[in-house]
Short mmCIF file of C-alpha atoms and ligand atoms in Angstrom, two decimals:
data_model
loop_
_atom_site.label_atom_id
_atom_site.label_comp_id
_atom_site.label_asym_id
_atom_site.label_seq_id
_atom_site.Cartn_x
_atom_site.Cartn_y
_atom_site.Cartn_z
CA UNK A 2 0.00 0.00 0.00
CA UNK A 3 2.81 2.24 1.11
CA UNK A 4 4.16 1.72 -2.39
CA UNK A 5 1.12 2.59 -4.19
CA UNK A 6 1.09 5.80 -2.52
CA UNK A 7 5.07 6.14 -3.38
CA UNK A 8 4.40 5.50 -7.21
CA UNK A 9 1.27 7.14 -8.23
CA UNK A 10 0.99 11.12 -9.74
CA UNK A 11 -1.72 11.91 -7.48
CA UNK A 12 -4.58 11.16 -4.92
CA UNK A 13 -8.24 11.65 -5.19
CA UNK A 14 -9.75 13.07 -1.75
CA UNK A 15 -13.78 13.06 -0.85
CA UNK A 16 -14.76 15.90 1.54
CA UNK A 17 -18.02 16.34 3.72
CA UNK A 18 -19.51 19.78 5.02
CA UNK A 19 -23.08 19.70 6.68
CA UNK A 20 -23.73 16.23 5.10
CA UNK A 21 -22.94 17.21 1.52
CA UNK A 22 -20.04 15.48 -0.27
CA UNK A 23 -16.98 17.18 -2.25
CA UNK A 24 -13.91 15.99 -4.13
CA UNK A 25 -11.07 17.27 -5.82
CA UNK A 26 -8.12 15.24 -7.34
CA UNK A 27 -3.98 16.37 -6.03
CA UNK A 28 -0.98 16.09 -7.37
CA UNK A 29 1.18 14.42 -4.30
CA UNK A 30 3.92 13.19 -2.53
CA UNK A 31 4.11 10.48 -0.02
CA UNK A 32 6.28 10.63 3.04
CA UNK A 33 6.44 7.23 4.03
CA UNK A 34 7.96 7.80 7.60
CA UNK A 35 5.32 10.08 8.60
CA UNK A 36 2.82 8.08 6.82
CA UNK A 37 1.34 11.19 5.37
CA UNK A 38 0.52 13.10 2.34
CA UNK A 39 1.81 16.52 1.10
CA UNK A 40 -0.09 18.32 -0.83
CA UNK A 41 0.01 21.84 -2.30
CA UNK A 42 -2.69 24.20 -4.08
CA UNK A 43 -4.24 27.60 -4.15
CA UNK A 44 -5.01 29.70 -0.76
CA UNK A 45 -8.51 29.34 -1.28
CA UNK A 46 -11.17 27.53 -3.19
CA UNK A 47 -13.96 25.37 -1.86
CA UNK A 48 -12.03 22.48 -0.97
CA UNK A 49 -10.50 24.65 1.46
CA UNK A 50 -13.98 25.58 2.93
CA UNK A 51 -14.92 21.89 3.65
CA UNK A 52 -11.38 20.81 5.04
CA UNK A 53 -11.73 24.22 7.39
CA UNK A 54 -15.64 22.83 8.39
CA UNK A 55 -14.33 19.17 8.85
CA UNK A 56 -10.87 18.26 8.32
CA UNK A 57 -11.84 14.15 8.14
CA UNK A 58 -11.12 13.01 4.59
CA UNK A 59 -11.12 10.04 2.41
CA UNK A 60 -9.23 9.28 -0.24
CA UNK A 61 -8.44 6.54 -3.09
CA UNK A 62 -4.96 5.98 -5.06
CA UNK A 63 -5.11 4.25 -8.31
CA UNK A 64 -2.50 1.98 -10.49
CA UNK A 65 -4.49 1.70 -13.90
CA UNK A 66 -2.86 -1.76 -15.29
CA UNK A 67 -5.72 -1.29 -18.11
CA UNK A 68 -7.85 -4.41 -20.07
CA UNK A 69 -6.17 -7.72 -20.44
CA UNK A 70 -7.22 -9.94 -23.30
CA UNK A 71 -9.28 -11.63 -21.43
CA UNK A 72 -11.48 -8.04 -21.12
CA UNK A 73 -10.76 -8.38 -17.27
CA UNK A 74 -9.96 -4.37 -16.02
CA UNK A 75 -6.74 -4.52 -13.78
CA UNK A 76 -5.93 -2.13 -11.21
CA UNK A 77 -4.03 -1.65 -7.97
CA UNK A 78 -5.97 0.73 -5.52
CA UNK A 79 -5.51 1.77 -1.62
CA UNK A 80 -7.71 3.66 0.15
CA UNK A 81 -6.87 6.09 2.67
CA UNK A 82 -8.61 7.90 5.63
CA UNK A 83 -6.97 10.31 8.31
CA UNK A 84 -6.90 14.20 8.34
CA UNK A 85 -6.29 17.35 6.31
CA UNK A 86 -4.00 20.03 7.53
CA UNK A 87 -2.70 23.52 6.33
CA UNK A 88 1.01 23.94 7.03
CA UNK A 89 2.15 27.02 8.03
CA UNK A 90 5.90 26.27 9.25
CA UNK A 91 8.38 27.30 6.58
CA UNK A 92 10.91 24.57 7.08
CA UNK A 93 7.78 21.98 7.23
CA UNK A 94 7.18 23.04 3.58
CA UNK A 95 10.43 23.17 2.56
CA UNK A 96 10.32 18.91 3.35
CA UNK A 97 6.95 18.81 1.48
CA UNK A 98 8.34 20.33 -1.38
CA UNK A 99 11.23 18.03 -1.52
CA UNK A 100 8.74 14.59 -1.20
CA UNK A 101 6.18 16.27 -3.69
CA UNK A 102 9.40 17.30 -6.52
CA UNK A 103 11.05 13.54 -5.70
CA UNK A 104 8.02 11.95 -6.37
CA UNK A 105 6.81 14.14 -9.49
CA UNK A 106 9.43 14.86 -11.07
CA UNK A 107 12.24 13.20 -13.42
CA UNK A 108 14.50 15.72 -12.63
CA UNK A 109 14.54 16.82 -8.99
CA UNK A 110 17.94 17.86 -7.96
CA UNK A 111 17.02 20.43 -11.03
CA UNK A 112 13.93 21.39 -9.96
CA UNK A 113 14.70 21.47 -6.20
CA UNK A 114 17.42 24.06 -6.22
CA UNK A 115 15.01 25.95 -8.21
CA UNK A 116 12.60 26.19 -5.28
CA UNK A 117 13.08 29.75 -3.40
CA UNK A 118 12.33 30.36 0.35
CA UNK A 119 10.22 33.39 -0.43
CA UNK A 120 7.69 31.43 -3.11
CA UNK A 121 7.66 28.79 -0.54
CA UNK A 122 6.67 31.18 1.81
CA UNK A 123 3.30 31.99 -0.17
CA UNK A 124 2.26 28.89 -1.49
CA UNK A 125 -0.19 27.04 0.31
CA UNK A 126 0.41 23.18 1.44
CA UNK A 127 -1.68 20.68 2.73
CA UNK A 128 -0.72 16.99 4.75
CA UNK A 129 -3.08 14.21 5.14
CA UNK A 130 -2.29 12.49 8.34
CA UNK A 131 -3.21 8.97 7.07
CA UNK A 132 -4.93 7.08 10.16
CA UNK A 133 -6.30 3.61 8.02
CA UNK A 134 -5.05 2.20 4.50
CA UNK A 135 -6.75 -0.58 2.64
CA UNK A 136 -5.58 -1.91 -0.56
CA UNK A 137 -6.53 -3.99 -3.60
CA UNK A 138 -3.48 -5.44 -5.83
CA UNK A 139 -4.11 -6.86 -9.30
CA UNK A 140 -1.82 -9.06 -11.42
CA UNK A 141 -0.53 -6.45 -14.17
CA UNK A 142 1.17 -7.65 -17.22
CA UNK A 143 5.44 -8.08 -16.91
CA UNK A 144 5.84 -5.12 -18.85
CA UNK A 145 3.59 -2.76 -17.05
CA UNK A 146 4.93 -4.00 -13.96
CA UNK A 147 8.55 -3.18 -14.83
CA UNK A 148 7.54 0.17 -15.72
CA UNK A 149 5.83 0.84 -12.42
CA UNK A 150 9.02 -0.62 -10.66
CA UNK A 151 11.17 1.76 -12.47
CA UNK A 152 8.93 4.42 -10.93
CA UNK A 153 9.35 3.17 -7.34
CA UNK A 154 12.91 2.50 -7.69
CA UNK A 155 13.61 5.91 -9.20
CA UNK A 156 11.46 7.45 -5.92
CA UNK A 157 12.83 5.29 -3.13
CA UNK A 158 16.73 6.22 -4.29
CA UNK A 159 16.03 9.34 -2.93
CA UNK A 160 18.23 9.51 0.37
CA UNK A 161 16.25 9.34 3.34
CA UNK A 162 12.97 9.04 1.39
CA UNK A 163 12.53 5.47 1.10
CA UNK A 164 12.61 2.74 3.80
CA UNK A 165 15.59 0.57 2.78
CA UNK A 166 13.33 -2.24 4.24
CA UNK A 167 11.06 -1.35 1.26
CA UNK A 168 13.48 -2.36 -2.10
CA UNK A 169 11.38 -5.21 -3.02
CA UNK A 170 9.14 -5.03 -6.36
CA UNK A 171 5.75 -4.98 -6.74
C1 LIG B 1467 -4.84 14.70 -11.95
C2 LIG B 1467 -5.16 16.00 -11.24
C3 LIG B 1467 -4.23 16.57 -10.39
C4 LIG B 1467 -4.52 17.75 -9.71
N1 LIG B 1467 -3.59 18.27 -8.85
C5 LIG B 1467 -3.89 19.36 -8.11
C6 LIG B 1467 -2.99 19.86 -7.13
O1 LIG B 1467 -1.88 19.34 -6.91
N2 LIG B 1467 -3.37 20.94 -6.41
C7 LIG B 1467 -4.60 21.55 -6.60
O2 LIG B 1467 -4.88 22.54 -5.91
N3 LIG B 1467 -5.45 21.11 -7.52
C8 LIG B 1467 -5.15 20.02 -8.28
N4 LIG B 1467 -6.05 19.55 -9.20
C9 LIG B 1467 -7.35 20.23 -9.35
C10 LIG B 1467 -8.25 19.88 -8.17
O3 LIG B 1467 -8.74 18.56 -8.29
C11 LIG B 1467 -9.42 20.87 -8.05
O4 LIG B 1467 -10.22 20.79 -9.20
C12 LIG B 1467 -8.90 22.29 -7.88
O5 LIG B 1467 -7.88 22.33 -6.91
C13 LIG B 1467 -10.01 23.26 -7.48
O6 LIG B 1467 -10.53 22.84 -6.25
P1 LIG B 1467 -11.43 23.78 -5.35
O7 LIG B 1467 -12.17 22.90 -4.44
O8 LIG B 1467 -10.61 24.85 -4.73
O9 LIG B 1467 -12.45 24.35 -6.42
P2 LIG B 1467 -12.83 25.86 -6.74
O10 LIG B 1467 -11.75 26.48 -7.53
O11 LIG B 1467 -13.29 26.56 -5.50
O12 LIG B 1467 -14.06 25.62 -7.72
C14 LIG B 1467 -15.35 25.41 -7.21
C15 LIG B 1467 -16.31 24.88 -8.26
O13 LIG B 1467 -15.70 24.47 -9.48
C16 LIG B 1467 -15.85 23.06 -9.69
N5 LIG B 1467 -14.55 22.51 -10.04
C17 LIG B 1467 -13.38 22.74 -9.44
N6 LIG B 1467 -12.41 22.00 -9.98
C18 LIG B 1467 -12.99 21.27 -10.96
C19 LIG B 1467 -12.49 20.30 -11.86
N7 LIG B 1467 -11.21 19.91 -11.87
N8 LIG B 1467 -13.37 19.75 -12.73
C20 LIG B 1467 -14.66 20.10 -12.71
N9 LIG B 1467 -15.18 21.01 -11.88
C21 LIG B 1467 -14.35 21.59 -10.99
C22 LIG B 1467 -16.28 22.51 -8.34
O14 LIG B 1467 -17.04 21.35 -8.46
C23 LIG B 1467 -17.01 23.65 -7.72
O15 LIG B 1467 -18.33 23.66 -8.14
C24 LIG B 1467 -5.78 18.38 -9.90
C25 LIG B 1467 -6.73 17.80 -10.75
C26 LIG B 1467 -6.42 16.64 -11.41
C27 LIG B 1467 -7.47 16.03 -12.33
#
């Protein structure tokens, strides 16, 4: 499950405010130590007005392994539930940056001495405390497979990112 949430591009994340549901997709990074998920976006917007009335969330990561032959769909999902935070703490969002760039990006030692104090300063972040995982694994094809586990591998080489307990393939 923790790998699942170390792979994918982003998290989908159901809301409630005075019994009426909300969702919004995020780009993300997982910080497996913590067991939580960072998060950034704009200071306001109405996901912000449902985590502000109830900061409880839900939310669902997806491997799409696609149709076999067989027409059987394959997929790798977890589900997550725990609870949504603003950060305000400068150096706090200076480690969210680094787990969001490590796991988004192909470049990240590029992109992270690009990031500046001051931006960082402005932007808004969000973690997801993560309190409960489930998870659902399918049987992808080999080639699919070795994709995702160039993904992983490429995101766990990160020092300090990865749990060196954690090298194994899908
Ligand atoms: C793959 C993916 C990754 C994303 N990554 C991020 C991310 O990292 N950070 C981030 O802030 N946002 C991200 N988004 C967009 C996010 O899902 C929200 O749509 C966006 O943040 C606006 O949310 P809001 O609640 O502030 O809406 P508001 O801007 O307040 O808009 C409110 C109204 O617009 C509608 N609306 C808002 N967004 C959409 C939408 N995408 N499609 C249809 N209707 C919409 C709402 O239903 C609502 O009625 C991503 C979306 C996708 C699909």
């Amino acid at each position: 499950m923790r790998k699942v949430l170390r792979t994918t591009q982003y998290v989908t994340v159901a809301l409630c405010k005075d019994n009426e549901p909300y969702l919004v997709s995020l780009n993300h990074g997982y910080d497996e130590a913590k067991n939580c998920i960072y998060f950034h976006c704009a200071p306001e917007g109405k996901k912000l007005v449902y985590q502000k009335a109830n900061n409880r969330v839900w939310g669902q990561a997806v491997l799409d392994f696609g149709v076999t032959d067989e027409c059987d769909y394959i997929y790798t999902s977890v589900h997550f539930s725990g609870k949504m935070n603003l950060i305000s703490d400068l150096s706090e969002k200076q480690h969210a940056i680094e787990v969001l760039i490590r796991q988004l990006s192909l470049d990240p030692e590029k992109k992270l001495a690009q990031v500046k104090a001051e931006k960082l300063e402005k932007t808004t972040f969000g973690r997801i405390d993560i309190e409960h995982m489930t998870g659902k694994k399918g049987a992808p094809k080999k080639e699919r497979l070795e994709e995702i586990n160039n993904v992983f591998r490429r995101s766990t080489s990160a020092k300090g990112l990865g749990s060196s307990k954690e090298k194994d393939d899908y």
